[in-house]
Amino acid sequence: MRIPLQSATHAWWFAAGRLLGTIVAGLIVGALLGSIWGGLAIALAVHLTWQLVVLFRVEWWVRHRSFAVPPEIGGVWGEIISQIVRLHRRKRFHKQRFVQLVRQLQSSTAALPNGVVILNPQREIVWFNRMAGRLLDLRRAGDLGLRIENLLREPEFNRYLRLQDYANPVVIRRASRDDCYLALQIVPYGDGQQLLLVEDVSRQMRLEAVRRDFVANASHELRSPLTVISGYLETLSQDPALDRDLAGPVAEMRRQAERMTAIIHDLLELSRLEQTGEPVGGEPVDVAALLALLRKDVLARPVHPREVRERIDSDAALIGIESEIHSAFSNLVDNAAKYTPVEGSIEMRWWVDEDGGHFSVTDTGIGIPSEHIPRLTERFYRVDPGRSRATGGSGLGLAIVKHVLQRHGAELEVRSATAKGSTFTCHFPPQRVHVARAATAV
Ligand code: ADP
């Protein structure tokens, strides 16, 4: 039904005119009947009754607005009714738009290939999409309002929440399902709200495991034939009857066989370290004794920098797996020895402060151009492939260092300047430092 649109002023003039007309009519009737006041009272009573009837109709319509048609009334009441109708239409339009928007949002998040969970500042589940429900076994009826850590009890995820380092996702293995790996990442937003993104990475993890197994198996299989070849080459090179023309090629073959053995040894070491990315425990390692051993190894090399110093600033031990710590430190010291000329020097240092334990190797060698530093720990990455091969490097040393440090919760820092030298520092967290009780009691 169309409500006649009158201007509000017009309606008020009309209402005032009607009241005036009623009063005049009451006065005339009163004068004719001999009682002006009586006539006026009757006229006002009729007017009031009429207003009450209109008010009743308007109020009834407002209550049953969803199905009733608006009463056809003119004047101020007509104006009020048309305003209500207009407001109602506008509200319905916005509501429909909002509902449409919510539906679109719901269907687009439902179509997302990844799971999304909205958490409030207390990390209680506010909302989740279909994929998150499927991957995390969440039930819409029972799990809304529950804390996420009570539903996902995997220790890696709890550690991730505790450390609050959300820059990278954490990969967890779902205990409830076989071979299901999920990458979880928290994205904080708004006022303490958090988005939990969930991705199924089972396929990538399976491929990664296949790659790891392949490298480990291939390296293992290559080790025995190579040992035989190296053995024969050694015997051959020591044979006095060996043709002098063949001595050179045999020596080169021996060198290459040794290089291959070193690569295979490092590949096997890497695959062993990769078996589990979880932090390891370990026993106190006597760093001073280890550095003395590493110094001896450098001095035993046929060619080495003239000066090799150790500086032990703390007698605290380092908690870790001795063989792994030895392997990491010796790789760093080996590199320093390889890439520093005879007239240069190497310094190994161990010190402890409030940030934890630190081991550094400083050399005055060839240095590394800054653009190479971020990629040094990649497998087979070499700054100068020719020179590295000539020194017998496998290209895996720093990858091993990175893995060992990761397993011990430590970080590698590299500072270097071309032609001036390099400093490789391993920073271990305070929990890895073991101060002997006897020493503290003194
Ligand atoms: P490699 O077995 O070839 O030495 P690493 O993984 O140990 O492999 O080191 C990667 C590369 O980093 C090396 O090839 C070398 O170019 C560079 N590098 C490592 N340590 C040093 C160092 N102390 N001085 C100069 N270059 C270094």
mmCIF file of C-alpha atoms in Angstrom, residues 20 28 76 132 138 151 168 174 187 194 206 210 216 299 306 417:
data_model
loop_
_atom_site.group_PDB
_atom_site.id
_atom_site.type_symbol
_atom_site.label_atom_id
_atom_site.label_comp_id
_atom_site.label_asym_id
_atom_site.label_seq_id
_atom_site.Cartn_x
_atom_site.Cartn_y
_atom_site.Cartn_z
ATOM 1 C CA LEU A 20 -9.623 24.852 15.816
ATOM 2 C CA ILE A 28 -21.495 27.311 18.127
ATOM 3 C CA VAL A 76 0.195 13.943 11.662
ATOM 4 C CA ALA A 132 39.181 -26.898 10.147
ATOM 5 C CA LEU A 138 36.030 -30.186 15.811
ATOM 6 C CA LEU A 151 41.448 -29.981 22.090
ATOM 7 C CA ASN A 168 56.483 -19.713 11.084
ATOM 8 C CA ARG A 174 47.952 -36.025 14.636
ATOM 9 C CA VAL A 187 47.906 -15.022 13.059
ATOM 10 C CA GLN A 194 43.728 -14.828 16.775
ATOM 11 C CA ARG A 206 55.638 -38.209 2.983
ATOM 12 C CA VAL A 210 60.908 -40.610 0.753
ATOM 13 C CA ALA A 216 70.270 -42.308 3.266
ATOM 14 C CA LEU A 299 97.814 -28.600 13.737
ATOM 15 C CA ARG A 306 100.480 -20.719 11.641
ATOM 16 C CA ALA A 417 84.510 -9.454 5.352
#
